[in-house]
Amino acid sequence: MNVIKSTIVTAACAALLAVTGSNIVHADEPEVFKIGAVLPFSGPYGIIGKGMKQGAQLAIDLRGGKVLGKPIEVTWEDSETKPQPAVQKATRLISGGAQMIFGAASSASTAALQGITEQRKIPLLITISADDKLTRANGYRYSFRTSNTLGMEIRMAMEFTKAAGLKKIYGVGADYAVTRDGWDAYKAAAEEAGIEIVGIDYPPLGNRDYSVIIDKIAKTDADGVVLIVTGSDGVTFLKQAGQAGLGKTKTLFGPVLQDEVLAAAVGPDAVGAASGVRYHYSVENEANKAFVEAYRAKYNEWPDSFAGEAFDGMSWFLDEIDSTNSWDREEWVKAFEGSVRENSVEGRKEMRACDHQALQVGLWGVVEKGEAPYPDLKMKITNVFQPEALFPACEE
């Protein structure tokens, strides 16, 4: 009886070894690579979600729709620009087998996603949210940001303020934590540079009526208005400011106020508004040229900054996952941190191991009228800032 039992065990072991050999799919290997995408398709940042989805999808398409030899399956969910729905949907996606989460857009929603992804040890790819606290030394192990921080954009806005010769500034910022932090940083830098702060208002996120604030600003002697808003907030303010003629007497600008898609939503009143730009199709390198051509061929439109950042981040992370030849998420984290992206659509990027923040150039531009084949309103890039001028050293 023992001989029979031993023979059965030996045969079973041999069969198991055959199935789990180096050239055979491991038993715990999934049949597909699942990405959970939690993006804003509604709410104040709803205008951003479309570009993010299209950019990320193109990154997947251009690699044949596969990573680690397996088909990529993306489930798209609407964060509604709110933390609670974002967490609920991400939790459901992770329970359904998502190997990574992509999103969100608002920093509050992304910070909420960090809680669940850290707990479940699932990589989180951030390509838009700018709160500096999302990536910090000895911070979130599973979060990686391949796009700008608000800190670097505030520094660019400050350089614009000085270069434009503005002496008196009025501030407007959406009423939530990251915006208030951004204003505090700008205010401190302005006062150090001898620039007077005339006033500040914090309308709620998603505000629809800026008339009282615009009237208040118009009655001051401020020569510049820094707008720390984006999405529908920036669109609404610039439209109403245009109706009141505010831009005729005061320079309107902000760290992430405009790009082509936002300018199109504003209309002619966007002309002259200056802004930090996350990505731009005019960046001259071979990687960006190939991306723009592929994007226009697929979607018949120019990529906006949200699409460019999503494409760049998704391409980079999936390449690093492929390089590990492993389904161990810890190996993906090790590969991504400290990696260098020489062929980024924005130029060279380096993922700092200390805080999982990508070092990169910063772009600044102004809205102007465009001519065919470009959009009717386009960003003209006026300044390119190098990483060493934008990112403080990582404090361990």
Coordinates of C-alpha atoms in Angstrom, one line a residue:
M1 CA 0.0 0.0 0.0
N2 CA 2.9 2.4 0.8
V3 CA 4.5 1.6 -2.5
I4 CA 1.3 2.4 -4.4
K5 CA 1.0 5.7 -2.4
S6 CA 4.6 6.6 -3.0
T7 CA 4.1 6.0 -6.7
I8 CA 1.0 8.2 -6.9
V9 CA 2.8 11.0 -5.0
T10 CA 5.9 10.8 -7.3
A11 CA 3.7 11.0 -10.4
A12 CA 1.8 13.9 -9.0
C13 CA 5.0 15.8 -8.3
A14 CA 6.3 15.1 -11.7
A15 CA 3.1 16.4 -13.3
L16 CA 3.2 19.5 -11.1
L17 CA 6.8 20.2 -12.2
A18 CA 5.8 19.8 -15.8
V19 CA 3.0 22.3 -15.4
T20 CA 5.1 24.9 -13.5
G21 CA 8.2 24.7 -15.6
S22 CA 10.0 27.9 -16.6
N23 CA 8.4 27.9 -20.1
I24 CA 4.8 27.2 -18.9
V25 CA 2.3 29.6 -17.4
H26 CA 2.4 29.5 -13.6
A27 CA -0.8 28.5 -11.8
D28 CA -1.1 31.9 -10.2
E29 CA -0.6 33.8 -13.5
P30 CA -3.8 35.6 -14.5
E31 CA -5.1 35.2 -18.0
V32 CA -5.3 39.0 -18.4
F33 CA -3.6 42.1 -16.9
K34 CA -6.3 44.1 -15.3
I35 CA -6.1 47.9 -14.9
G36 CA -8.7 49.8 -12.8
A37 CA -9.0 53.3 -14.1
V38 CA -10.8 55.8 -11.8
L39 CA -11.1 59.0 -13.7
P40 CA -13.3 62.1 -13.6
F41 CA -16.0 61.9 -16.3
S42 CA -18.3 64.2 -14.4
G43 CA -18.1 66.9 -11.8
P44 CA -15.8 70.0 -11.9
Y45 CA -13.0 68.0 -13.5
G46 CA -15.2 66.1 -15.8
I47 CA -13.7 67.9 -18.8
I48 CA -10.3 66.3 -17.9
G49 CA -11.3 62.6 -18.0
K50 CA -11.8 62.2 -21.7
G51 CA -8.2 63.1 -22.6
M52 CA -6.8 60.9 -19.8
K53 CA -8.8 57.9 -21.1
Q54 CA -7.8 58.5 -24.7
G55 CA -4.1 59.0 -23.8
A56 CA -3.9 55.9 -21.6
Q57 CA -5.8 53.7 -24.2
L58 CA -3.4 54.8 -27.0
A59 CA -0.4 53.8 -24.8
I60 CA -2.0 50.3 -24.4
D61 CA -2.9 50.1 -28.1
L62 CA 0.6 51.0 -29.3
R63 CA 2.1 48.1 -27.4
G64 CA -0.2 45.6 -29.0
G65 CA -2.6 45.6 -26.1
K66 CA -0.4 43.4 -24.0
V67 CA 2.0 43.4 -21.0
L68 CA 3.9 40.4 -19.7
G69 CA 2.5 38.5 -22.7
K70 CA -1.1 38.9 -21.5
P71 CA -3.9 41.0 -22.9
I72 CA -4.6 44.2 -21.0
E73 CA -8.1 44.7 -19.8
V74 CA -9.1 48.2 -18.6
T75 CA -12.3 48.9 -16.6
W76 CA -13.1 52.6 -16.7
E77 CA -15.0 54.2 -13.7
D78 CA -16.1 57.7 -13.0
S79 CA -14.6 59.3 -9.9
E80 CA -17.2 62.1 -10.1
T81 CA -14.4 64.4 -8.9
K82 CA -15.2 63.1 -5.4
P83 CA -13.1 61.0 -3.0
Q84 CA -15.8 58.7 -1.7
P85 CA -17.0 57.4 -5.1
A86 CA -13.3 57.1 -6.2
V87 CA -12.5 54.9 -3.2
Q88 CA -15.7 52.8 -3.6
K89 CA -15.0 52.1 -7.2
A90 CA -11.3 51.4 -6.8
T91 CA -12.1 49.0 -3.9
R92 CA -14.5 47.1 -6.2
L93 CA -11.9 47.0 -9.0
I94 CA -9.2 45.7 -6.7
S95 CA -11.5 43.0 -5.4
G96 CA -12.2 42.1 -9.1
G97 CA -8.5 41.4 -9.6
A98 CA -7.0 44.8 -10.8
Q99 CA -3.2 44.6 -10.7
M100 CA -2.9 48.4 -10.8
I101 CA -5.0 51.5 -10.4
F102 CA -4.8 54.5 -12.7
G103 CA -6.2 57.8 -11.4
A104 CA -7.7 60.0 -10.3
A105 CA -7.5 63.7 -11.2
S106 CA -8.4 65.8 -8.1
S107 CA -5.7 65.6 -5.5
A108 CA -8.4 64.8 -2.8
S109 CA -9.6 61.8 -4.8
T110 CA -6.1 60.6 -5.4
A111 CA -5.1 60.9 -1.8
A112 CA -8.1 58.8 -0.9
L113 CA -7.1 56.2 -3.5
Q114 CA -3.6 56.1 -1.9
G115 CA -5.2 54.7 1.3
I116 CA -6.7 51.7 -0.3
T117 CA -3.8 51.0 -2.7
E118 CA -1.3 51.1 0.1
Q119 CA -3.4 48.8 2.2
R120 CA -3.8 46.3 -0.6
K121 CA -0.3 46.8 -2.0
I122 CA -1.5 47.7 -5.5
P123 CA 0.5 50.2 -7.6
L124 CA -1.2 53.5 -8.2
L125 CA -0.3 55.5 -11.3
I126 CA -0.8 59.3 -10.9
T127 CA -0.6 61.4 -14.1
I128 CA -2.5 64.6 -13.2
S129 CA -3.0 65.2 -9.4
A130 CA -0.5 67.8 -8.3
D131 CA -0.6 68.0 -4.5
D132 CA 3.0 67.9 -3.4
K133 CA 2.1 65.6 -0.4
L134 CA 1.1 62.8 -2.8
T135 CA 4.8 62.1 -3.4
R136 CA 7.1 62.7 -0.5
A137 CA 10.2 61.2 0.9
N138 CA 9.5 57.9 2.7
G139 CA 5.9 58.3 1.7
Y140 CA 3.7 56.0 -0.3
R141 CA 5.5 52.9 -1.5
Y142 CA 2.9 52.0 -4.2
S143 CA 2.2 55.4 -5.6
F144 CA 4.1 56.9 -8.6
R145 CA 3.6 60.3 -10.1
T146 CA 4.8 60.9 -13.7
S147 CA 3.5 64.4 -14.0
N148 CA 3.9 67.9 -12.3
T149 CA 3.6 68.8 -8.7
L150 CA 1.8 72.0 -7.7
G151 CA 5.0 73.2 -6.1
M152 CA 6.8 73.2 -9.4
E153 CA 3.9 75.0 -11.1
I154 CA 3.8 77.6 -8.4
R155 CA 7.5 78.3 -9.0
M156 CA 6.8 78.8 -12.7
A157 CA 3.9 81.1 -11.9
M158 CA 6.2 83.1 -9.6
E159 CA 8.8 83.4 -12.4
F160 CA 6.1 84.6 -14.8
T161 CA 4.9 87.2 -12.2
K162 CA 8.4 88.7 -12.0
A163 CA 9.1 88.5 -15.7
A164 CA 5.8 90.2 -16.5
G165 CA 6.7 93.0 -14.1
L166 CA 3.6 92.5 -12.0
K167 CA 3.6 94.4 -8.7
K168 CA 0.2 93.8 -7.1
I169 CA -1.5 90.5 -7.2
Y170 CA -5.0 89.3 -6.4
G171 CA -5.5 85.6 -5.8
V172 CA -8.4 83.2 -6.5
G173 CA -8.2 79.6 -5.5
A174 CA -10.7 76.7 -5.3
D175 CA -11.6 76.1 -1.7
Y176 CA -9.8 72.9 -0.9
A177 CA -6.5 71.9 0.9
V178 CA -4.0 71.6 -2.0
T179 CA -5.1 75.0 -3.5
R180 CA -4.7 76.7 -0.1
D181 CA -1.3 75.2 0.2
G182 CA -0.4 76.4 -3.3
W183 CA -1.6 79.9 -2.5
D184 CA 0.4 80.0 0.7
A185 CA 3.5 79.0 -1.2
Y186 CA 2.9 81.6 -3.9
K187 CA 2.1 84.4 -1.4
A188 CA 5.4 83.7 0.5
A189 CA 7.4 83.8 -2.7
A190 CA 5.7 87.0 -3.8
E191 CA 6.2 88.8 -0.6
E192 CA 9.9 87.8 -0.6
A193 CA 10.2 89.3 -4.1
G194 CA 8.6 92.5 -2.9
I195 CA 5.2 91.9 -4.7
E196 CA 2.2 93.2 -2.9
I197 CA -0.8 90.8 -2.2
V198 CA -4.0 92.8 -2.7
G199 CA -6.5 90.1 -1.7
I200 CA -7.5 86.4 -1.9
D201 CA -10.8 84.6 -2.4
Y202 CA -11.6 80.9 -2.0
P203 CA -14.8 80.1 -3.9
P204 CA -16.1 76.5 -3.6
L205 CA -14.9 73.8 -6.0
G206 CA -17.4 73.7 -8.9
N207 CA -18.4 77.4 -8.4
R208 CA -20.7 78.7 -11.1
D209 CA -20.9 82.4 -10.3
Y210 CA -17.7 84.5 -10.0
S211 CA -19.4 87.9 -10.6
V212 CA -19.1 89.2 -7.1
I213 CA -15.4 88.2 -6.9
I214 CA -14.7 89.6 -10.4
D215 CA -16.3 92.9 -9.5
K216 CA -14.3 93.1 -6.3
I217 CA -11.0 92.4 -8.2
A218 CA -11.9 95.0 -10.8
K219 CA -12.2 97.7 -8.1
T220 CA -8.7 97.0 -6.8
D221 CA -5.4 98.3 -8.2
A222 CA -4.1 94.8 -8.7
D223 CA -2.2 94.4 -12.0
G224 CA -2.3 90.6 -12.0
V225 CA -4.7 87.9 -11.0
V226 CA -3.3 84.4 -10.1
L227 CA -6.0 81.8 -10.6
I228 CA -5.2 78.5 -8.7
V229 CA -8.1 76.7 -10.4
T230 CA -8.6 74.2 -13.2
G231 CA -11.3 72.3 -15.0
S232 CA -14.7 73.9 -15.1
D233 CA -13.7 76.4 -12.4
G234 CA -11.1 78.0 -14.7
V235 CA -13.4 77.9 -17.7
T236 CA -16.2 79.6 -15.8
F237 CA -14.0 82.3 -14.3
L238 CA -12.4 83.2 -17.6
K239 CA -15.7 83.3 -19.4
Q240 CA -17.2 85.6 -16.8
A241 CA -14.0 87.7 -16.5
G242 CA -14.2 88.2 -20.3
Q243 CA -17.8 89.4 -20.1
A244 CA -16.7 92.0 -17.5
G245 CA -13.5 93.0 -19.4
L246 CA -11.3 92.1 -16.5
G247 CA -8.5 90.9 -18.8
K248 CA -8.2 94.3 -20.4
T249 CA -6.8 95.9 -17.3
K250 CA -5.3 92.9 -15.4
T251 CA -3.1 90.0 -16.4
L252 CA -4.8 86.7 -15.8
F253 CA -2.6 83.6 -15.2
G254 CA -2.4 80.4 -13.1
P255 CA -0.3 77.3 -12.5
V256 CA -2.6 75.0 -14.4
L257 CA -5.3 77.3 -15.8
Q258 CA -5.3 76.6 -19.5
D259 CA -4.5 74.2 -22.3
E260 CA -6.2 73.7 -25.7
V261 CA -9.2 71.8 -24.4
L262 CA -9.9 74.3 -21.6
A263 CA -9.3 77.2 -23.9
A264 CA -11.8 75.8 -26.4
A265 CA -14.3 75.6 -23.6
V266 CA -13.7 79.2 -22.7
G267 CA -13.7 80.6 -26.2
P268 CA -12.2 83.9 -27.4
D269 CA -12.0 85.3 -23.8
A270 CA -9.1 82.8 -23.2
V271 CA -6.7 84.7 -25.4
G272 CA -3.9 86.2 -23.4
A273 CA -4.4 84.0 -20.3
A274 CA -1.0 82.5 -19.2
S275 CA -0.6 79.1 -17.6
G276 CA 1.6 76.3 -16.7
V277 CA 1.2 73.4 -19.2
R278 CA 1.5 69.8 -18.2
Y279 CA 2.3 68.6 -21.7
H280 CA 2.2 70.1 -25.2
Y281 CA 2.1 68.6 -28.6
S282 CA 4.6 71.1 -29.9
V283 CA 7.5 69.6 -27.8
E284 CA 10.2 68.7 -30.3
N285 CA 11.4 65.1 -30.0
E286 CA 10.9 61.9 -31.9
A287 CA 8.8 60.3 -29.2
N288 CA 6.4 63.2 -29.1
K289 CA 6.2 63.4 -32.9
A290 CA 5.2 59.7 -33.1
F291 CA 2.7 60.1 -30.3
V292 CA 1.0 63.1 -31.8
E293 CA 0.7 61.4 -35.2
A294 CA -0.8 58.3 -33.7
Y295 CA -3.2 60.3 -31.5
R296 CA -4.5 62.4 -34.4
A297 CA -4.9 59.3 -36.5
K298 CA -6.9 57.5 -33.8
Y299 CA -9.0 60.4 -32.4
N300 CA -8.9 63.1 -35.2
E301 CA -7.9 65.8 -32.7
W302 CA -4.8 67.2 -31.1
P303 CA -3.8 65.7 -27.7
D304 CA -4.4 67.9 -24.7
S305 CA -2.2 68.0 -21.7
F306 CA -4.2 65.4 -19.9
A307 CA -4.0 63.0 -22.8
G308 CA -0.2 63.5 -23.1
E309 CA 0.5 63.0 -19.5
A310 CA -1.7 59.8 -19.3
F311 CA 0.0 58.4 -22.4
D312 CA 3.4 59.1 -21.1
G313 CA 2.8 57.7 -17.6
M314 CA 1.0 54.6 -18.8
S315 CA 3.7 53.8 -21.4
W316 CA 6.4 54.2 -18.9
F317 CA 4.9 52.1 -16.2
L318 CA 3.9 49.2 -18.5
D319 CA 7.4 49.2 -20.0
E320 CA 8.9 48.9 -16.5
I321 CA 6.5 46.1 -15.6
D322 CA 7.5 44.2 -18.8
S323 CA 11.1 44.6 -18.0
T324 CA 10.7 42.6 -14.8
N325 CA 9.3 39.5 -16.6
S326 CA 7.5 38.9 -13.3
W327 CA 4.0 39.0 -11.9
D328 CA 5.4 40.0 -8.5
R329 CA 4.1 43.6 -7.8
E330 CA 7.1 44.2 -5.5
E331 CA 9.4 43.7 -8.5
W332 CA 7.3 46.3 -10.5
V333 CA 7.8 48.8 -7.7
K334 CA 11.6 48.2 -7.6
A335 CA 11.8 48.5 -11.3
F336 CA 9.9 51.8 -11.5
E337 CA 11.6 53.6 -8.7
G338 CA 14.9 55.0 -9.9
S339 CA 14.1 54.3 -13.6
V340 CA 14.8 56.8 -16.4
R341 CA 12.6 57.5 -19.3
E342 CA 14.8 58.8 -22.0
N343 CA 12.1 58.7 -24.7
S344 CA 9.3 60.5 -22.8
V345 CA 7.1 62.7 -24.9
E346 CA 8.2 65.6 -22.7
G347 CA 11.9 64.8 -22.8
R348 CA 14.0 63.0 -20.3
K349 CA 12.2 62.0 -17.0
E350 CA 13.7 60.3 -14.0
M351 CA 11.6 58.6 -11.3
R352 CA 13.1 59.5 -7.9
A353 CA 13.4 56.5 -5.7
C354 CA 13.2 58.7 -2.6
D355 CA 9.6 59.9 -3.2
H356 CA 8.4 58.3 -6.4
Q357 CA 8.1 61.7 -8.2
A358 CA 9.3 62.1 -11.8
L359 CA 11.9 64.8 -12.3
Q360 CA 11.0 66.6 -15.5
V361 CA 11.0 70.0 -17.3
G362 CA 8.2 72.5 -16.7
L363 CA 6.3 74.2 -19.5
W364 CA 4.7 77.6 -19.4
G365 CA 2.6 79.3 -22.2
V366 CA 0.0 81.7 -23.2
V367 CA -3.3 81.2 -25.1
E368 CA -3.3 82.7 -28.6
K369 CA -5.4 82.3 -31.8
G370 CA -4.4 79.3 -33.9
E371 CA -4.5 78.7 -37.6
A372 CA -5.2 75.4 -39.5
P373 CA -4.3 72.6 -38.9
Y374 CA -3.9 73.7 -35.3
P375 CA -6.9 74.4 -32.9
D376 CA -8.6 77.8 -33.2
L377 CA -7.1 78.5 -29.7
K378 CA -3.7 77.1 -28.9
M379 CA -1.0 77.4 -26.2
K380 CA 2.2 79.1 -27.3
I381 CA 5.0 77.7 -25.1
T382 CA 7.0 80.7 -23.9
N383 CA 9.2 79.1 -21.3
V384 CA 10.8 75.8 -20.5
F385 CA 12.1 75.4 -17.0
Q386 CA 14.7 72.7 -16.1
P387 CA 14.1 70.2 -13.3
E388 CA 16.9 71.6 -11.1
A389 CA 15.0 74.9 -10.9
L390 CA 11.7 73.3 -10.0
F391 CA 12.3 70.4 -7.6
P392 CA 13.9 70.8 -4.2
A393 CA 16.2 68.0 -3.0
C394 CA 14.5 65.0 -1.5
E395 CA 14.6 65.3 2.3
E396 CA 15.2 61.8 3.7

